Amino acid sequence: MNRDLLAIAAFALAVAVLPLASGSGVLLNLAMTVLYAALMAQAWNLLGGYGGQFSFGHALFFGTGAYAQVIAQLQWGLNPWPALALAVALAAGVGLFVGALSFRYGLRGSYFALVTLAFAEVFRVTALSVPFTGAGVGLMLPLRAAPANMQFASRAGFVWLALALVVIALLLTAWLRHSRFGACLQAVRDNEDAARAIGVDPFRAKLGAIALSAALMGAAGAFYVQVFQYIDPGIAFGPHTSVEALVAAIVGGMGTLWGPVLGALTLHLLAEATRNLFGNLPGLNMVIYGSVLVLIVMFAPRGVVGTGRSVRGLWARRGGPHD
Amino acid sequence: MFDLSILFPAVLNGLTTGAVYALVALGLTLIYGVLHIINFAHGAALMVALYGVYFLRAQFGLDPYLALPVMVPAMFALGYGLQRVVINRASHGKDENILLVTLGLSIVLENLALLAFRSDTRTIETAYTLATVPIGPAMIAVPKLAACAGALVASAVLLWIVRRTDLGRAIRAVAREKHGARLMGINVEHVYAMSFGIGLACLGAAACFLLPAYYVNPLVGNGFVLVAFTIVVLGGMGSFAGALLGGLLIGVVESLGGLWLGESLGQIGIFLIFIAVLLLRPQGLFGARA
């Protein structure tokens, strides 16, 4: 636990000084994008990596948080900071609802993946059709740059906000790794029947995991609208967000503390490199993105973190320097 | 209150749309329902087939229906190769990995199409694209009737393959007891690849029946993925007759949903049915096997 906390503190410090060390807009934008992607990946990782429940519809929670954030401000005149709390709570609520239904009826594996995808589609089609989401037109958040409005004149503010959210996600994950609840969850992931036999309640473990996961994803949705000030049903509930969250977690390494962060970093550096090498050809970065996913699953199913560990293990066995 | 003069055409229209859905879902029934391979790339593969039909028409003036003998074997080869070279090697024996690899494949295929063709939506014109025939008080599009016939023939052929041929016996054996089948001398990898090939060959046929009255763009498959999974689950995993009935039912649900709830909200019925069936009756409405 202490080693995890130390690593998180070092990470937080290193990223926090980034905006002070460099005013480069490109760098800060990249940092913000990576942090935001890491937040979504870490959210997915709590349920998918530690709980073994592969959601294909995490956009469901992202969109809930995003719409709650905008609607609370536009229609109820709420300040963005309490609105963020509301968005997180609502997303967690949706997570509990979907989780209660799916896990009560024992949906596992591909069935769970498909049902989450279907729920996301239900929300997308509903958001397209009801007036309070702005239907197909979407909702726009007015620009009022001030920290009290959770909008910042420079990117630095958003980097720090994203960093704070990622640190919360990392702390939650670190707690999960070492808590009794986390042990129960991982036991359910590895063998549900065996876990039940030793007195673990799989339903409660999975329900807790989906609530936490959805809450973090809701925070990512709220963060998204604060930065881009616009949301529509396709952005909110479309499959793209669900895919982004799970791919980053898998590429980095599921069920690890740093996998999602490394996955997000790897994928965005790759996207950046692609852009620099080939220019802005539409779709090319996604071709590489998809290929990386296939290659990772084929050759490094344990992701960047897992592969790093085995390489280090090999090195140690061959008599290389020990760490 | 709805009088029959609105309801009848809506139901009939839904049935013909449903036949097209069934055609797309039939291949998935074999891949997902029998072998339990989650193929997320099914929609993207349909998109590839649609572009194939489009180019045969645009480059060589080949009629979409006459493209059948080209597209069906071509898609079979693509499916066989993909399963053999990519999916099988990546699975490491885990369902989740197949899910992820086919997801990655669909991202790659869709964006390659985006790179090659931009996001333009393309259509083709044939003499019968807009032709209709009167059935009772309704006017039904000729291409949709052809698709109905195609769906019937395709499910009959699939049924024959699975029930009557050696390959079909091997597929059923592998689906039920993979290790036992291997012990009996069945080449499991070959059976998987054949099934995947046949599944995609169905998409080749579906594309030929779709395009005369439909369009193609890089993301066109997305709209079909969840619908196809819904039909497979609804029809009872692995049942071709179930997929046909499920497809027709989904077509009618969508058509009536559109009539009562409007164009965009109408689709919600499909997803709600899907969720309800998954939760309450995962063996499907028509499926007997648990």
Tab-separated table of C-alpha atoms in Angstrom, chain A residues 26-284:
chain	number	residue	atom	x	y	z
A	26	VAL	CA	0.692	21.457	-27.540
A	27	LEU	CA	2.335	19.763	-24.569
A	28	LEU	CA	-0.372	20.864	-22.136
A	29	ASN	CA	-3.098	19.738	-24.515
A	30	LEU	CA	-1.429	16.349	-24.850
A	31	ALA	CA	-1.048	16.085	-21.066
A	32	MET	CA	-4.718	16.915	-20.568
A	33	THR	CA	-5.861	14.448	-23.233
A	34	VAL	CA	-3.723	11.673	-21.818
A	35	LEU	CA	-4.951	12.315	-18.269
A	36	TYR	CA	-8.562	12.357	-19.408
A	37	ALA	CA	-8.071	9.095	-21.330
A	38	ALA	CA	-6.298	7.604	-18.305
A	39	LEU	CA	-9.263	8.508	-16.110
A	40	MET	CA	-11.671	6.647	-18.400
A	41	ALA	CA	-9.308	3.685	-18.704
A	42	GLN	CA	-8.882	3.504	-14.931
A	43	ALA	CA	-12.672	3.639	-14.540
A	44	TRP	CA	-13.070	0.712	-16.943
A	45	ASN	CA	-10.185	-1.114	-15.273
A	46	LEU	CA	-11.926	-1.182	-11.874
A	47	LEU	CA	-14.763	-3.257	-13.312
A	48	GLY	CA	-13.071	-4.939	-16.285
A	49	GLY	CA	-9.572	-5.475	-14.946
A	50	TYR	CA	-10.183	-6.143	-11.263
A	51	GLY	CA	-13.743	-7.441	-11.573
A	52	GLY	CA	-13.394	-9.392	-14.833
A	53	GLN	CA	-16.661	-7.910	-16.171
A	54	PHE	CA	-16.067	-6.666	-19.718
A	55	SER	CA	-18.298	-3.695	-20.336
A	56	PHE	CA	-18.751	-2.544	-23.930
A	57	GLY	CA	-21.033	0.274	-22.919
A	58	HIS	CA	-19.086	2.502	-20.559
A	59	ALA	CA	-20.234	5.472	-22.635
A	60	LEU	CA	-23.480	4.953	-20.747
A	61	PHE	CA	-21.901	6.356	-17.573
A	62	PHE	CA	-19.792	8.907	-19.434
A	63	GLY	CA	-22.859	10.350	-21.135
A	64	THR	CA	-24.904	10.329	-17.946
A	65	GLY	CA	-22.208	12.357	-16.189
A	66	ALA	CA	-21.803	14.723	-19.134
A	67	TYR	CA	-25.507	15.434	-19.518
A	68	ALA	CA	-26.016	15.766	-15.740
A	69	GLN	CA	-23.182	18.287	-15.611
A	70	VAL	CA	-24.596	20.445	-18.403
A	71	ILE	CA	-28.259	20.169	-17.467
A	72	ALA	CA	-27.611	20.963	-13.810
A	73	GLN	CA	-25.877	24.175	-14.848
A	74	LEU	CA	-28.092	25.248	-17.727
A	75	GLN	CA	-31.491	24.326	-16.407
A	76	TRP	CA	-31.091	24.376	-12.636
A	77	GLY	CA	-28.495	27.122	-12.392
A	78	LEU	CA	-26.169	24.961	-10.298
A	79	ASN	CA	-22.488	25.869	-9.911
A	80	PRO	CA	-20.240	23.410	-11.834
A	81	TRP	CA	-18.504	22.093	-8.706
A	82	PRO	CA	-21.628	20.766	-6.959
A	83	ALA	CA	-22.860	19.771	-10.418
A	84	LEU	CA	-19.780	17.536	-10.708
A	85	ALA	CA	-20.765	15.770	-7.490
A	86	LEU	CA	-24.271	15.324	-8.853
A	87	ALA	CA	-22.957	13.997	-12.173
A	88	VAL	CA	-20.767	11.463	-10.382
A	89	ALA	CA	-23.647	10.360	-8.149
A	90	LEU	CA	-26.066	9.993	-11.061
A	91	ALA	CA	-23.575	7.987	-13.096
A	92	ALA	CA	-22.999	5.715	-10.099
A	93	GLY	CA	-26.774	5.348	-9.798
A	94	VAL	CA	-27.070	4.270	-13.423
A	95	GLY	CA	-24.182	1.877	-12.799
A	96	LEU	CA	-25.995	0.360	-9.828
A	97	PHE	CA	-29.177	-0.024	-11.867
A	98	VAL	CA	-27.510	-1.730	-14.835
A	99	GLY	CA	-25.319	-3.801	-12.530
A	100	ALA	CA	-28.223	-4.905	-10.338
A	101	LEU	CA	-30.171	-6.061	-13.390
A	102	SER	CA	-27.268	-7.783	-15.170
A	103	PHE	CA	-25.666	-9.454	-12.174
A	104	ARG	CA	-28.969	-10.478	-10.593
A	105	TYR	CA	-29.744	-12.411	-13.760
A	106	GLY	CA	-26.243	-13.838	-13.848
A	107	LEU	CA	-25.046	-12.274	-17.110
A	108	ARG	CA	-21.382	-13.064	-17.641
A	109	GLY	CA	-18.755	-12.679	-20.315
A	110	SER	CA	-20.068	-11.815	-23.740
A	111	TYR	CA	-23.642	-11.489	-22.475
A	112	PHE	CA	-22.613	-8.754	-20.061
A	113	ALA	CA	-20.649	-6.984	-22.812
A	114	LEU	CA	-23.665	-7.041	-25.111
A	115	VAL	CA	-26.158	-5.904	-22.483
A	116	THR	CA	-24.052	-2.866	-21.545
A	117	LEU	CA	-23.742	-2.014	-25.221
A	118	ALA	CA	-27.518	-2.266	-25.588
A	119	PHE	CA	-28.106	-0.020	-22.558
A	120	ALA	CA	-25.795	2.606	-24.045
A	121	GLU	CA	-27.816	2.448	-27.275
A	122	VAL	CA	-31.093	2.829	-25.344
A	123	PHE	CA	-29.708	5.972	-23.708
A	124	ARG	CA	-28.368	7.291	-27.020
A	125	VAL	CA	-31.667	6.846	-28.822
A	126	THR	CA	-33.556	8.325	-25.865
A	127	ALA	CA	-31.228	11.334	-25.701
A	128	LEU	CA	-31.852	11.865	-29.413
A	129	SER	CA	-35.580	12.000	-28.857
A	130	VAL	CA	-36.344	13.846	-25.608
A	131	PRO	CA	-36.307	17.647	-25.365
A	132	PHE	CA	-34.284	18.159	-22.159
A	133	THR	CA	-31.101	16.753	-23.714
A	134	GLY	CA	-31.429	19.124	-26.635
A	135	ALA	CA	-32.152	16.082	-28.844
A	136	GLY	CA	-29.946	15.836	-31.936
A	137	VAL	CA	-28.848	19.476	-31.661
A	138	GLY	CA	-27.058	18.867	-28.377
A	139	LEU	CA	-26.411	21.212	-25.476
A	140	MET	CA	-23.901	24.037	-25.304
A	141	LEU	CA	-22.290	25.290	-22.115
A	142	PRO	CA	-21.544	29.035	-22.159
A	143	LEU	CA	-17.924	30.072	-21.706
A	144	ARG	CA	-17.289	31.815	-18.382
A	145	ALA	CA	-13.616	31.339	-17.655
A	146	ALA	CA	-13.070	31.442	-13.888
A	147	PRO	CA	-11.947	28.751	-11.455
A	148	ALA	CA	-15.267	29.166	-9.615
A	149	ASN	CA	-16.979	28.144	-12.868
A	150	MET	CA	-14.620	25.189	-13.389
A	151	GLN	CA	-13.407	26.797	-16.594
A	152	PHE	CA	-9.883	27.994	-16.988
A	153	ALA	CA	-8.377	30.617	-19.226
A	154	SER	CA	-5.248	28.519	-19.714
A	155	ARG	CA	-4.946	24.787	-20.300
A	156	ALA	CA	-2.963	24.507	-17.058
A	157	GLY	CA	-6.142	24.688	-14.978
A	158	PHE	CA	-7.682	21.794	-16.879
A	159	VAL	CA	-4.477	19.776	-16.591
A	160	TRP	CA	-4.556	20.166	-12.817
A	161	LEU	CA	-8.255	19.306	-12.646
A	162	ALA	CA	-7.733	16.190	-14.771
A	163	LEU	CA	-4.710	15.285	-12.658
A	164	ALA	CA	-6.775	15.586	-9.473
A	165	LEU	CA	-9.405	13.248	-10.913
A	166	VAL	CA	-6.779	10.746	-12.078
A	167	VAL	CA	-5.117	10.806	-8.657
A	168	ILE	CA	-8.484	10.070	-7.036
A	169	ALA	CA	-8.934	7.175	-9.470
A	170	LEU	CA	-5.436	5.878	-8.692
A	171	LEU	CA	-6.043	6.135	-4.933
A	172	LEU	CA	-9.312	4.226	-5.334
A	173	THR	CA	-7.498	1.544	-7.324
A	174	ALA	CA	-4.693	1.348	-4.759
A	175	TRP	CA	-7.297	0.947	-2.029
A	176	LEU	CA	-9.022	-1.741	-4.093
A	177	ARG	CA	-5.791	-3.703	-4.414
A	178	HIS	CA	-5.248	-3.878	-0.694
A	179	SER	CA	-8.726	-3.862	0.793
A	180	ARG	CA	-10.931	-6.762	1.749
A	181	PHE	CA	-13.460	-5.614	-0.840
A	182	GLY	CA	-10.807	-5.686	-3.548
A	183	ALA	CA	-9.695	-9.156	-2.531
A	184	CYS	CA	-13.306	-10.367	-2.773
A	185	LEU	CA	-13.669	-8.756	-6.198
A	186	GLN	CA	-10.511	-10.361	-7.553
A	187	ALA	CA	-11.573	-13.703	-6.130
A	188	VAL	CA	-14.874	-13.393	-8.017
A	189	ARG	CA	-12.979	-12.490	-11.185
A	190	ASP	CA	-10.674	-15.488	-10.953
A	191	ASN	CA	-13.331	-18.043	-10.067
A	192	GLU	CA	-16.821	-16.998	-9.136
A	193	ASP	CA	-17.946	-20.389	-7.866
A	194	ALA	CA	-14.871	-20.874	-5.715
A	195	ALA	CA	-15.263	-17.346	-4.320
A	196	ARG	CA	-18.864	-18.071	-3.402
A	197	ALA	CA	-17.799	-21.282	-1.714
A	198	ILE	CA	-15.485	-19.409	0.661
A	199	GLY	CA	-18.228	-16.969	1.625
A	200	VAL	CA	-17.760	-14.101	-0.837
A	201	ASP	CA	-20.970	-12.525	-2.134
A	202	PRO	CA	-20.231	-12.154	-5.895
A	203	PHE	CA	-23.300	-9.998	-6.482
A	204	ARG	CA	-22.240	-7.409	-3.902
A	205	ALA	CA	-18.623	-7.394	-5.075
A	206	LYS	CA	-19.554	-6.832	-8.721
A	207	LEU	CA	-22.191	-4.248	-7.807
A	208	GLY	CA	-19.658	-2.264	-5.775
A	209	ALA	CA	-17.179	-2.398	-8.632
A	210	ILE	CA	-19.645	-1.202	-11.269
A	211	ALA	CA	-20.778	1.684	-9.026
A	212	LEU	CA	-17.182	2.879	-8.497
A	213	SER	CA	-16.364	2.400	-12.155
A	214	ALA	CA	-19.466	4.281	-13.296
A	215	ALA	CA	-18.796	7.120	-10.832
A	216	LEU	CA	-15.303	7.698	-12.270
A	217	MET	CA	-16.628	7.461	-15.809
A	218	GLY	CA	-19.298	10.032	-14.891
A	219	ALA	CA	-16.539	12.346	-13.657
A	220	ALA	CA	-14.803	11.922	-17.028
A	221	GLY	CA	-18.038	12.901	-18.786
A	222	ALA	CA	-18.432	15.989	-16.608
A	223	PHE	CA	-14.800	16.920	-17.249
A	224	TYR	CA	-15.316	16.512	-20.989
A	225	VAL	CA	-18.168	19.031	-21.140
A	226	GLN	CA	-16.286	21.524	-18.971
A	227	VAL	CA	-13.422	21.440	-21.484
A	228	PHE	CA	-15.321	21.237	-24.774
A	229	GLN	CA	-18.552	22.961	-23.643
A	230	TYR	CA	-20.687	20.873	-25.925
A	231	ILE	CA	-22.389	17.499	-25.803
A	232	ASP	CA	-24.705	15.587	-28.127
A	233	PRO	CA	-26.113	12.041	-27.999
A	234	GLY	CA	-23.466	10.631	-30.354
A	235	ILE	CA	-20.542	11.984	-28.327
A	236	ALA	CA	-22.194	11.115	-25.021
A	237	PHE	CA	-23.438	7.585	-25.618
A	238	GLY	CA	-21.802	6.527	-28.901
A	239	PRO	CA	-19.570	3.439	-28.950
A	240	HIS	CA	-16.386	5.437	-29.498
A	241	THR	CA	-16.016	6.412	-25.834
A	242	SER	CA	-16.666	2.875	-24.595
A	243	VAL	CA	-13.998	1.575	-26.952
A	244	GLU	CA	-11.469	4.238	-25.972
A	245	ALA	CA	-11.814	3.394	-22.289
A	246	LEU	CA	-11.394	-0.334	-22.698
A	247	VAL	CA	-8.641	-0.237	-25.315
A	248	ALA	CA	-6.412	2.003	-23.201
A	249	ALA	CA	-6.901	-0.236	-20.174
A	250	ILE	CA	-6.141	-3.392	-22.149
A	251	VAL	CA	-3.150	-1.987	-24.002
A	252	GLY	CA	-1.674	-0.802	-20.724
A	253	GLY	CA	-2.508	-3.897	-18.742
A	254	MET	CA	-5.775	-4.888	-17.092
A	255	GLY	CA	-5.964	-5.331	-13.378
A	256	THR	CA	-2.886	-3.257	-12.663
A	257	LEU	CA	-2.539	0.129	-10.994
A	258	TRP	CA	-0.479	1.845	-13.688
A	259	GLY	CA	-1.669	-0.052	-16.774
A	260	PRO	CA	-4.473	2.357	-17.698
A	261	VAL	CA	-2.189	5.401	-17.362
A	262	LEU	CA	0.532	3.764	-19.451
A	263	GLY	CA	-2.041	2.564	-21.980
A	264	ALA	CA	-3.489	6.052	-22.397
A	265	LEU	CA	0.013	7.508	-22.734
A	266	THR	CA	1.108	4.870	-25.276
A	267	LEU	CA	-1.957	5.279	-27.467
A	268	HIS	CA	-1.860	9.072	-27.499
A	269	LEU	CA	1.868	9.242	-28.168
A	270	LEU	CA	1.264	6.804	-31.007
A	271	ALA	CA	-1.550	8.992	-32.354
A	272	GLU	CA	0.698	12.040	-32.079
A	273	ALA	CA	3.537	10.269	-33.891
A	274	THR	CA	1.136	9.131	-36.622
A	275	ARG	CA	-0.050	12.677	-37.117
A	276	ASN	CA	3.491	13.980	-37.378
A	277	LEU	CA	4.581	11.255	-39.790
A	278	PHE	CA	1.589	11.087	-42.106
A	279	GLY	CA	-0.293	14.303	-41.542
A	280	ASN	CA	-3.971	14.416	-40.742
A	281	LEU	CA	-5.270	11.630	-42.968
A	282	PRO	CA	-8.756	10.791	-41.724
A	283	GLY	CA	-8.890	7.359	-40.170
A	284	LEU	CA	-5.189	6.528	-40.296
